mmCIF file of C-alpha atoms in Angstrom:
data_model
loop_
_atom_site.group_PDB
_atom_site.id
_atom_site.type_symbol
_atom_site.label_atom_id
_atom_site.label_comp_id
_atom_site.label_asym_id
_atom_site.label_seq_id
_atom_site.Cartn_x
_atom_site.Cartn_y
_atom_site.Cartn_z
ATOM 1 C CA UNK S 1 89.621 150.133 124.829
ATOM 2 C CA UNK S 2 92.003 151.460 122.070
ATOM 3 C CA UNK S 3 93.451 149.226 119.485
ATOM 4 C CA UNK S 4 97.246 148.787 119.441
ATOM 5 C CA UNK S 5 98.798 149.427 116.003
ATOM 6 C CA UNK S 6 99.350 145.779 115.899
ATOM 7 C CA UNK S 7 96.148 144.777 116.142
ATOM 8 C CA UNK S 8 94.856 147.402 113.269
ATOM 9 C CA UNK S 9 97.579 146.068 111.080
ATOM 10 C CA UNK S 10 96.752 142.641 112.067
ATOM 11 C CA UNK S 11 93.067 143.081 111.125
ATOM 12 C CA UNK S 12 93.590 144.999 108.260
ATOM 13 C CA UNK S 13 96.114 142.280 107.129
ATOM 14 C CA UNK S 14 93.222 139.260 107.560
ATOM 15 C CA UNK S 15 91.466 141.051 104.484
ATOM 16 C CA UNK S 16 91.080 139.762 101.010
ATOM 17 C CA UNK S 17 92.058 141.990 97.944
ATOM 18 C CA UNK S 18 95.023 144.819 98.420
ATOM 19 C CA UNK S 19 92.689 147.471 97.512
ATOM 20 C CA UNK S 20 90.082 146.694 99.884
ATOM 21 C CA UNK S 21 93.548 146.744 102.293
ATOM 22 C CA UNK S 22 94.978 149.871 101.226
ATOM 23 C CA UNK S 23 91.150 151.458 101.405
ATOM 24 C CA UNK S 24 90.728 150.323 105.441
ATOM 25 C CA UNK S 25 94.379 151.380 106.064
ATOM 26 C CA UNK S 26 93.545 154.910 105.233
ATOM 27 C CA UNK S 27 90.233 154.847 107.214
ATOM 28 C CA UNK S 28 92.418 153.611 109.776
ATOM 29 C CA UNK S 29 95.156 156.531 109.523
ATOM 30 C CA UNK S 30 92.446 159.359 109.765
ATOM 31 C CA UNK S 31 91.601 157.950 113.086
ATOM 32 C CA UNK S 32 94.252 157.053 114.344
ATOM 33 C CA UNK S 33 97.704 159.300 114.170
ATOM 34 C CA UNK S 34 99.465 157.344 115.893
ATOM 35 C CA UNK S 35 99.565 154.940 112.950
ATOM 36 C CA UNK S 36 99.876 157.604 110.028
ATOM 37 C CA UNK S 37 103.325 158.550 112.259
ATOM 38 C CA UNK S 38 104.249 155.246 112.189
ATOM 39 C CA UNK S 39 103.855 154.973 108.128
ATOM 40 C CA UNK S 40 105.767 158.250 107.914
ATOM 41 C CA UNK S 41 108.495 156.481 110.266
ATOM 42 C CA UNK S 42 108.770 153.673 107.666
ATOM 43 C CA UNK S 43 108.281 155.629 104.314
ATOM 44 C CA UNK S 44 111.195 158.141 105.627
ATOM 45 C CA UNK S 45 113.777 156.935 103.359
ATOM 46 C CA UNK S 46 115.842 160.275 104.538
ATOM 47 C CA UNK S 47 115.860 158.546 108.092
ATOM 48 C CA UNK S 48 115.828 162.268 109.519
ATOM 49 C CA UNK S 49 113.266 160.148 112.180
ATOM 50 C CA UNK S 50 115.601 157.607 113.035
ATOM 51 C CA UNK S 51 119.123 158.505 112.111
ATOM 52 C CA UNK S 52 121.906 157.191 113.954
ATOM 53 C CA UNK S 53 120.253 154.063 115.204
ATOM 54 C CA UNK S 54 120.986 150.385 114.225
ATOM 55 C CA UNK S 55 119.235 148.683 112.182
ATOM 56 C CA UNK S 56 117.345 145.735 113.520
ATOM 57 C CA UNK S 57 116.582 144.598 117.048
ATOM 58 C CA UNK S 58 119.126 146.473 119.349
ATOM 59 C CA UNK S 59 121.263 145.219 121.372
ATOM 60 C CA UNK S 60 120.415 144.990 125.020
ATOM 61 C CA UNK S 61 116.977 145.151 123.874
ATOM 62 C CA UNK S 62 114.899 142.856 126.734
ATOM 63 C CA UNK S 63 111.285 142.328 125.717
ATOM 64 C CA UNK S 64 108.491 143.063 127.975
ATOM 65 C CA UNK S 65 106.850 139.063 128.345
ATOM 66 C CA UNK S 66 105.887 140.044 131.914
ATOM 67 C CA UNK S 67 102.871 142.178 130.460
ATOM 68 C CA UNK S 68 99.484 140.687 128.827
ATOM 69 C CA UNK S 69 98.957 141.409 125.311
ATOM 70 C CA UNK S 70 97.364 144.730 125.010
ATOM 71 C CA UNK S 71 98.166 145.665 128.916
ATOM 72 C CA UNK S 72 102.217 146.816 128.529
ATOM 73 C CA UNK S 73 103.241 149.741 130.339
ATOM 74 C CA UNK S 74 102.631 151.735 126.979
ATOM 75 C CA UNK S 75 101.182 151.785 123.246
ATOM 76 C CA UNK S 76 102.829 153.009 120.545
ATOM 77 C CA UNK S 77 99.662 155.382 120.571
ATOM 78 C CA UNK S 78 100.904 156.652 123.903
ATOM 79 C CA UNK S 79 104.273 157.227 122.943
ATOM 80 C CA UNK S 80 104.291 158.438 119.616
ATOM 81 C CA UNK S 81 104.101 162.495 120.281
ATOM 82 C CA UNK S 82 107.526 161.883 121.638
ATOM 83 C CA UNK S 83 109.474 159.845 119.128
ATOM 84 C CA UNK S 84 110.250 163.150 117.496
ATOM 85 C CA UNK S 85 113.444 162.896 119.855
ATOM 86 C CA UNK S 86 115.099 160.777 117.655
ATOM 87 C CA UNK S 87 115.656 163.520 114.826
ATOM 88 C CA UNK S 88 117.018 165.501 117.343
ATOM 89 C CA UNK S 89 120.320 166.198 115.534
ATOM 90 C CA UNK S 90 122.293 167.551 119.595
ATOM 91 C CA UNK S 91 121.352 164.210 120.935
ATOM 92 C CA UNK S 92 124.173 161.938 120.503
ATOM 93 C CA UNK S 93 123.152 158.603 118.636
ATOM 94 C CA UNK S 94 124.449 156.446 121.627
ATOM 95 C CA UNK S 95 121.897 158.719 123.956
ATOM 96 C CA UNK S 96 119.059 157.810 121.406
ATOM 97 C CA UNK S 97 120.016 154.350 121.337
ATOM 98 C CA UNK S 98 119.335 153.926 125.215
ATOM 99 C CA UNK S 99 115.999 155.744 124.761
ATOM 100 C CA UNK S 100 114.985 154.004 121.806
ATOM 101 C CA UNK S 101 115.551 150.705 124.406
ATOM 102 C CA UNK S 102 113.539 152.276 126.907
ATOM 103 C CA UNK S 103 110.762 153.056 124.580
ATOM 104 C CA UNK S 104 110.303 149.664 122.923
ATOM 105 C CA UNK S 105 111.092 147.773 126.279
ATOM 106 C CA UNK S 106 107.769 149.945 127.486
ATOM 107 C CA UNK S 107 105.435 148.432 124.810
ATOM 108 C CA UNK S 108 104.186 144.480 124.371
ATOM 109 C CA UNK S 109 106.937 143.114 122.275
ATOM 110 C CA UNK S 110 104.024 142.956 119.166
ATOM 111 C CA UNK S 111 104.545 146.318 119.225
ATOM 112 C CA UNK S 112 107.959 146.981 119.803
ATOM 113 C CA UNK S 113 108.483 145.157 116.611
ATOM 114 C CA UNK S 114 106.272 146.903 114.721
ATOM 115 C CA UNK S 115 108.193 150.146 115.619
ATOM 116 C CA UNK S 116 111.580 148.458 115.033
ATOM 117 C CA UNK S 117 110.204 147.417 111.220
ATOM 118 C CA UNK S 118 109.157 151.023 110.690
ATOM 119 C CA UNK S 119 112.512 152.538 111.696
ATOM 120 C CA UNK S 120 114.210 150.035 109.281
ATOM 121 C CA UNK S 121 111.792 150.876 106.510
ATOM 122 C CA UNK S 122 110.490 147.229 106.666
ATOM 123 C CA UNK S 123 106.945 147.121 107.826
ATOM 124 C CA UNK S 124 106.007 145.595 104.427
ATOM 125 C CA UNK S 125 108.049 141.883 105.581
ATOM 126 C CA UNK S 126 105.060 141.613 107.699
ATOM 127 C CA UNK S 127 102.961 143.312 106.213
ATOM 128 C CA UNK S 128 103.729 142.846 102.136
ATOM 129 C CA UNK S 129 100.659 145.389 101.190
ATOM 130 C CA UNK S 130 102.627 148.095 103.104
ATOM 131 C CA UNK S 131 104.518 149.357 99.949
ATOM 132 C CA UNK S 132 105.090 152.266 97.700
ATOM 133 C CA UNK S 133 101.216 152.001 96.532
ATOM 134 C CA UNK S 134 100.106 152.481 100.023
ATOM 135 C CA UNK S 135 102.664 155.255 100.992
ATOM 136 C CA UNK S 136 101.122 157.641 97.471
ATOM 137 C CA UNK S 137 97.442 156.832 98.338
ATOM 138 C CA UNK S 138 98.035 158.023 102.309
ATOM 139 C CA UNK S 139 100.421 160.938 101.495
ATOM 140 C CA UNK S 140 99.504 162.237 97.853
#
């Protein structure tokens, strides 16, 4: 089975040293798109991604408990080809709003917050090795 993005993060995060972090993090993005779209989500300071959405957990916003970790009705990995939606500039921000909802309500809420921290530009409160150092050596 797959990894989530969570649980790459997580076990990339359990490492000693920030090289030796930054090193398996871009082993980890040649594998595994999903999570070199995620670091562009976060290192788009432009917010063409995610413009026109709130920052922070949304209201309404109703995570999926119901679900065992790692068995949610969707990855991030499974949804990521479609989160180009949000830089849609004819969709109206209160239409991307309800499918942003939709989207993260899909994944295990480990997830969903991982995507919420990357469309605030925040991954690195979790994860403090997730900086500017790690957004040259991916995408230089």
């Amino acid at each position: 089975m797959k990894r989530t993005i969570t649980e790459i993060l997580d076990s990339i995060d359990k490492l000693k040293g920030k090289k030796i972090k930054l090193a398996e993090l871009k082993k980890e993005v040649e594998v595994n798109p999903e999570l070199m779209y995620i670091l562009e989500i976060n290192f788009d300071y432009q917010e063409r991604g995610f413009k026109g959405l709130p920052k922070g957990i949304p209201d309404g916003y109703k995570p999926n408990h119901t679900a065992m970790p790692g068995y949610a009705d969707a990855t991030i990995a499974g949804i990521y080809k479609k989160l180009y939606v949000y830089s849609e500039p004819n969709i109206s921000d209160s239409r991307k709003l309800q499918l942003f909802i939709q989207d993260i309500e899909d994944l295990d809420p480990e997830e969903a917050n991982i995507l919420i921290l990357a469309k605030d530009h925040t991954l690195s409160y979790k994860y403090p090795w997730i900086k500017e150092d790690a957004f040259k050596l991916i995408f230089n």
